Amino acid sequence: MQTTNSAPLARPSTAHVVVVGGGTMGADVAVVLARAQCRTTVIEPHAERAAALPARVAANLAAIGHEDYARHVSVAPSLDAVQWQDVGLVIECVPERLDIKQSLYAELVKRAPREAILASNSSSFPISAIGAGLDTRDRMLGLHFFMPAHLVPLVEVVLCEASAPASADALIAFMRRCGMVPVRVARDLPGFLANRLQHALSREAFKLIDDGIATPEDVDAAVRFGFGFRFLAAGPVLQRDHAGIDVHAAAGATMYPTFCNDDHPARCLTERAADGRHGMKAGEGFYAWTPETIAAERARYDRLLRAGLDLLNDELPEIQP
């Protein structure tokens, strides 16, 4: 493994971070940085998105009582418009296409200072593939946020075989100072950590729907108001200590042989993917949607996420500008 001689990433209030991509995720990542008073430059070449971004950032900061911090965020139209000499971290939030990400990273390697960390928010492509063949791969890491990034505290710091542990340590410390809960993922296998856990649950859930065991509504209720409700207090590992490991082992021995082990998505998913029932954006998925019900659902969703943050407040890292 290569090593790096870069110094630890500066504290948020003394750092300059570039976010490449001003879509929904990029804008919310900018909020995460700005609330820690980090100088943030968002690169967005699309004129309409660039024009809308400051208002979105300001509104989300105002909702958490930091409307004045919007001044820490600026928008640039291209890589050429950035003052690269003082950049300590780049977070890529461009569309999920490997060729786009690889092309971007080839440019970032040329422009960003050697000590700057180059991070990708990709949820599907490993950083080893994005940075394949490039120099200074030791400073390349996955930095995977979850939507909405400014409300979901978790962020995954993902290493590939070339990533320097010191770079990961610096990025983890920086994210913690931004008030996030970073987890270290030692290898960039598909789905990293959280999405692998999420998809393992989803595979069983959608198989139960396919087999007529439960409706989509009952699956959602079972998770939200049953074991998922407890996840706010304890994850699956800690929960085993609460319940008794011997009890879990005995239950697992009975249930595991009957679990879904398919290597492909469930029929209820593939049918909807094929016929255009793609969820809210299409007006129908597992549920029917109108503009009014979408607005109400998003308001309900955000309200509950904020309430969850309030409940967890004492356990979240304190923002340290």
Coordinates of C-alpha atoms in Angstrom, one line a residue:
M1 CA 0.0 0.0 0.0
Q2 CA 1.2 3.5 -0.8
T3 CA 1.6 6.1 1.9
T4 CA 1.0 9.8 1.9
N5 CA 2.9 12.6 3.5
S6 CA -0.2 14.9 3.6
A7 CA -1.0 16.7 6.8
P8 CA -4.4 16.0 8.5
L9 CA -7.3 17.8 6.9
A10 CA -7.8 21.2 8.5
R11 CA -10.7 22.0 10.8
P12 CA -13.9 23.0 8.9
S13 CA -13.7 26.7 9.6
T14 CA -10.2 26.8 8.2
A15 CA -10.7 24.4 5.3
H16 CA -11.7 24.9 1.7
V17 CA -13.8 22.1 0.3
V18 CA -15.0 21.7 -3.3
V19 CA -18.2 19.8 -4.0
V20 CA -18.5 18.8 -7.7
G21 CA -22.1 18.6 -8.7
G22 CA -24.9 20.9 -7.5
G23 CA -27.9 18.5 -7.7
T24 CA -29.9 17.4 -4.7
M25 CA -27.0 15.5 -3.0
G26 CA -24.4 18.1 -3.8
A27 CA -26.6 20.9 -2.4
D28 CA -27.3 18.9 0.8
V29 CA -23.6 18.0 1.3
A30 CA -22.9 21.8 1.0
V31 CA -25.3 22.3 3.9
V32 CA -23.4 19.7 6.0
L33 CA -20.2 21.7 5.4
A34 CA -21.7 25.1 5.8
R35 CA -23.2 24.4 9.1
A36 CA -19.7 23.7 10.4
Q37 CA -18.6 27.1 8.9
C38 CA -16.5 25.5 6.2
R39 CA -15.7 27.5 3.1
T40 CA -17.5 25.5 0.4
T41 CA -17.4 25.9 -3.4
V42 CA -20.0 23.9 -5.4
I43 CA -19.2 23.4 -9.0
E44 CA -22.4 23.3 -11.1
P45 CA -22.2 24.0 -14.9
H46 CA -26.0 23.8 -15.4
A47 CA -27.1 27.4 -15.2
E48 CA -30.6 26.8 -13.9
R49 CA -29.4 24.4 -11.1
A50 CA -26.6 26.8 -10.2
A51 CA -29.1 29.7 -9.9
A52 CA -31.4 27.6 -7.6
L53 CA -28.7 26.2 -5.4
P54 CA -28.1 29.2 -3.1
A55 CA -31.7 29.4 -2.1
R56 CA -31.9 25.6 -1.5
V57 CA -28.8 25.8 0.7
A58 CA -30.1 28.8 2.6
A59 CA -33.5 27.3 3.2
N60 CA -32.1 24.1 4.6
L61 CA -29.7 26.0 6.8
A62 CA -32.5 28.3 8.0
A63 CA -34.5 25.2 9.0
I64 CA -31.7 24.3 11.5
G65 CA -31.2 27.8 12.7
H66 CA -28.1 28.6 10.7
E67 CA -29.4 30.9 7.9
D68 CA -26.4 33.2 8.3
Y69 CA -24.0 30.3 7.4
A70 CA -25.2 30.3 3.8
R71 CA -22.4 32.9 3.2
H72 CA -19.9 30.1 3.4
V73 CA -21.2 28.5 0.2
S74 CA -20.4 29.8 -3.3
V75 CA -21.2 28.4 -6.7
A76 CA -18.7 28.1 -9.6
P77 CA -19.5 27.1 -13.2
S78 CA -16.4 24.9 -13.9
L79 CA -13.2 23.4 -12.5
D80 CA -11.4 26.3 -14.1
A81 CA -13.2 28.8 -11.8
V82 CA -11.8 27.3 -8.5
Q83 CA -8.9 28.5 -6.5
W84 CA -7.3 25.1 -6.2
Q85 CA -4.2 26.1 -4.2
D86 CA -6.0 26.0 -0.9
V87 CA -8.4 23.1 -1.4
G88 CA -8.1 20.4 1.2
L89 CA -10.9 18.1 0.1
V90 CA -12.9 17.4 -3.0
I91 CA -16.3 15.6 -2.8
E92 CA -17.6 14.3 -6.1
C93 CA -21.4 14.3 -6.5
V94 CA -21.8 13.9 -10.2
P95 CA -24.2 11.5 -12.0
E96 CA -23.7 7.7 -11.4
R97 CA -21.8 7.0 -14.6
L98 CA -18.4 5.5 -14.3
D99 CA -17.0 7.2 -17.4
I100 CA -18.0 10.7 -16.1
K101 CA -16.5 10.0 -12.7
Q102 CA -13.2 8.6 -14.2
S103 CA -12.9 11.6 -16.5
L104 CA -13.5 14.0 -13.5
Y105 CA -10.9 12.3 -11.3
A106 CA -8.3 12.5 -14.1
E107 CA -8.8 16.2 -14.0
L108 CA -8.8 16.4 -10.2
V109 CA -5.5 14.7 -9.9
K110 CA -4.0 17.4 -12.1
R111 CA -5.6 20.3 -10.3
A112 CA -6.0 19.6 -6.6
P113 CA -2.9 20.0 -4.3
R114 CA -1.1 16.8 -3.6
E115 CA -2.2 16.8 0.1
A116 CA -5.9 17.3 -0.8
I117 CA -8.2 14.3 -0.3
L118 CA -10.3 13.2 -3.3
A119 CA -13.6 11.6 -2.2
S120 CA -16.5 10.2 -4.2
N121 CA -20.1 10.1 -3.0
S122 CA -20.8 7.2 -5.4
S123 CA -23.2 4.6 -4.1
S124 CA -22.5 2.0 -6.8
F125 CA -19.0 2.4 -8.1
P126 CA -15.9 1.5 -6.0
I127 CA -13.3 4.1 -5.6
S128 CA -10.8 1.6 -6.9
A129 CA -12.6 1.6 -10.3
I130 CA -13.1 5.4 -10.4
G131 CA -9.4 6.0 -9.7
A132 CA -8.0 3.1 -11.7
G133 CA -4.7 3.9 -13.3
L134 CA -4.4 7.4 -11.8
D135 CA -1.5 8.7 -9.7
T136 CA -1.9 9.5 -6.0
R137 CA -4.6 6.9 -5.4
D138 CA -3.6 6.8 -1.8
R139 CA -5.6 9.9 -1.2
M140 CA -8.7 8.6 -3.0
L141 CA -11.6 7.5 -0.8
G142 CA -15.3 6.9 -0.9
L143 CA -17.4 9.3 1.1
H144 CA -20.9 8.1 0.8
F145 CA -23.7 10.2 2.2
F146 CA -27.4 9.2 2.5
M147 CA -30.3 11.3 1.3
P148 CA -31.1 13.8 2.7
A149 CA -27.5 14.3 3.6
H150 CA -28.0 17.1 6.0
L151 CA -30.6 15.1 8.0
V152 CA -29.2 11.6 7.9
P153 CA -26.1 11.7 10.2
L154 CA -24.3 8.6 8.7
V155 CA -21.5 8.9 6.2
E156 CA -19.3 6.0 5.0
V157 CA -15.6 6.5 4.6
V158 CA -14.6 3.7 2.2
L159 CA -11.0 2.6 1.5
C160 CA -9.8 0.7 -1.6
E161 CA -6.6 -1.3 -1.6
A162 CA -4.5 1.8 -2.4
S163 CA -6.1 4.2 0.1
A164 CA -3.8 5.5 2.8
P165 CA -5.2 4.8 6.3
A166 CA -3.9 8.3 7.3
S167 CA -6.1 9.9 4.7
A168 CA -9.1 7.9 5.9
D169 CA -8.3 8.9 9.5
A170 CA -8.2 12.6 8.5
L171 CA -11.5 12.4 6.6
I172 CA -13.2 10.6 9.5
A173 CA -12.0 13.3 12.0
F174 CA -13.1 16.0 9.6
M175 CA -16.6 14.6 9.1
R176 CA -17.0 14.1 12.9
R177 CA -16.2 17.8 13.3
C178 CA -19.0 18.6 10.8
G179 CA -21.4 16.8 13.1
M180 CA -21.7 13.6 11.1
V181 CA -21.4 10.0 12.2
P182 CA -18.6 8.5 10.0
V183 CA -18.1 4.8 9.8
R184 CA -14.9 3.2 8.3
V185 CA -15.4 0.6 5.6
A186 CA -12.2 -1.2 5.1
R187 CA -12.8 -2.5 1.5
D188 CA -14.9 -1.0 -1.3
L189 CA -17.1 -4.0 -2.0
P190 CA -20.4 -3.4 -3.8
G191 CA -22.8 -1.5 -1.6
F192 CA -20.1 -0.8 1.0
L193 CA -21.7 -1.3 4.5
A194 CA -25.1 0.4 5.0
N195 CA -26.5 -0.4 1.5
R196 CA -25.5 -4.1 1.8
L197 CA -27.5 -4.3 5.1
Q198 CA -30.4 -2.4 3.6
H199 CA -30.6 -4.5 0.5
A200 CA -30.3 -7.7 2.5
L201 CA -33.5 -6.6 4.3
S202 CA -35.1 -5.5 1.1
R203 CA -34.4 -8.8 -0.7
E204 CA -36.4 -10.7 2.0
A205 CA -39.1 -8.0 2.1
F206 CA -39.8 -8.0 -1.6
K207 CA -39.7 -11.8 -1.8
L208 CA -42.4 -11.9 0.9
I209 CA -44.5 -9.6 -1.3
D210 CA -43.9 -11.8 -4.4
D211 CA -45.0 -14.8 -2.5
G212 CA -48.2 -13.2 -1.2
I213 CA -47.1 -13.5 2.4
A214 CA -47.6 -9.8 3.1
T215 CA -48.7 -6.6 1.3
P216 CA -46.3 -3.7 0.7
E217 CA -48.2 -1.7 3.4
D218 CA -47.8 -4.5 6.0
V219 CA -44.1 -4.9 5.2
D220 CA -43.6 -1.2 5.7
A221 CA -45.6 -1.3 9.0
A222 CA -43.6 -4.3 10.3
V223 CA -40.3 -2.5 9.8
R224 CA -41.4 1.0 10.9
F225 CA -43.4 0.1 14.0
G226 CA -41.6 -3.2 14.9
F227 CA -37.9 -3.9 14.9
G228 CA -37.1 -0.8 12.8
F229 CA -38.5 1.3 15.6
R230 CA -35.9 -0.1 17.9
F231 CA -33.0 0.6 15.5
L232 CA -33.1 4.2 16.6
A233 CA -32.0 3.0 20.0
A234 CA -29.8 0.0 19.1
G235 CA -28.4 -1.5 15.9
P236 CA -28.7 -5.2 15.2
V237 CA -25.4 -6.1 17.0
L238 CA -26.3 -4.2 20.3
Q239 CA -29.9 -5.5 20.0
R240 CA -28.6 -9.1 20.3
D241 CA -26.9 -8.2 23.6
H242 CA -30.3 -6.8 24.8
A243 CA -32.3 -9.8 23.6
G244 CA -29.8 -12.5 24.4
I245 CA -27.3 -14.0 21.9
D246 CA -28.4 -17.5 22.7
V247 CA -32.0 -16.6 21.8
H248 CA -30.9 -15.1 18.5
A249 CA -28.7 -18.1 17.6
A250 CA -31.6 -20.5 18.2
A251 CA -34.0 -18.4 16.1
G252 CA -31.5 -18.0 13.3
A253 CA -31.0 -21.8 13.1
T254 CA -34.7 -22.1 12.5
M255 CA -35.2 -19.2 10.1
Y256 CA -32.0 -18.9 8.0
P257 CA -32.6 -22.0 5.9
T258 CA -35.9 -20.5 4.7
F259 CA -34.6 -17.0 3.8
C260 CA -34.5 -15.7 0.3
N261 CA -31.1 -16.2 -1.3
D262 CA -31.9 -15.0 -4.8
D263 CA -29.1 -13.4 -6.9
H264 CA -31.5 -11.2 -8.7
P265 CA -34.1 -8.6 -7.7
A266 CA -37.7 -9.7 -6.8
R267 CA -40.4 -9.8 -9.5
C268 CA -42.4 -7.0 -7.9
L269 CA -39.3 -4.8 -8.4
T270 CA -38.3 -5.8 -11.9
E271 CA -41.9 -5.5 -13.2
R272 CA -42.2 -1.9 -11.9
A273 CA -38.7 -1.0 -13.2
A274 CA -39.8 -2.3 -16.7
D275 CA -43.3 -0.8 -17.0
G276 CA -42.4 2.7 -15.7
R277 CA -43.9 2.5 -12.2
H278 CA -40.8 4.1 -10.7
G279 CA -42.2 5.7 -7.6
M280 CA -43.0 9.3 -6.8
K281 CA -41.3 10.7 -9.9
A282 CA -43.6 8.6 -12.1
G283 CA -46.8 9.1 -10.1
E284 CA -46.9 5.4 -9.1
G285 CA -44.7 2.7 -7.6
F286 CA -45.9 0.5 -4.8
Y287 CA -48.2 3.4 -3.9
A288 CA -50.1 5.9 -6.1
W289 CA -48.8 9.5 -6.0
T290 CA -50.1 13.0 -6.9
P291 CA -48.3 16.3 -6.6
E292 CA -50.3 16.9 -3.4
T293 CA -49.6 13.6 -1.8
I294 CA -45.9 13.8 -2.7
A295 CA -45.6 17.2 -1.0
A296 CA -47.4 15.9 2.1
E297 CA -45.2 12.7 2.2
R298 CA -42.0 14.6 1.9
A299 CA -43.0 17.0 4.6
R300 CA -44.0 14.1 6.9
Y301 CA -40.7 12.3 6.1
D302 CA -38.5 15.3 6.8
R303 CA -40.5 16.1 10.0
L304 CA -39.8 12.6 11.4
L305 CA -36.2 12.7 10.4
R306 CA -35.7 16.0 12.3
A307 CA -37.6 14.5 15.3
G308 CA -35.2 11.5 15.2
L309 CA -32.2 13.9 15.1
D310 CA -33.6 15.6 18.2
L311 CA -33.9 12.3 20.0
L312 CA -30.3 11.3 19.1
N313 CA -28.9 14.8 19.7
D314 CA -26.9 13.8 22.8
E315 CA -25.3 10.9 20.9
L316 CA -24.3 12.8 17.8
P317 CA -20.8 14.4 17.4
E318 CA -20.7 18.0 18.3
I319 CA -20.0 20.4 15.4
Q320 CA -16.5 21.7 15.9
P321 CA -15.8 24.5 13.4

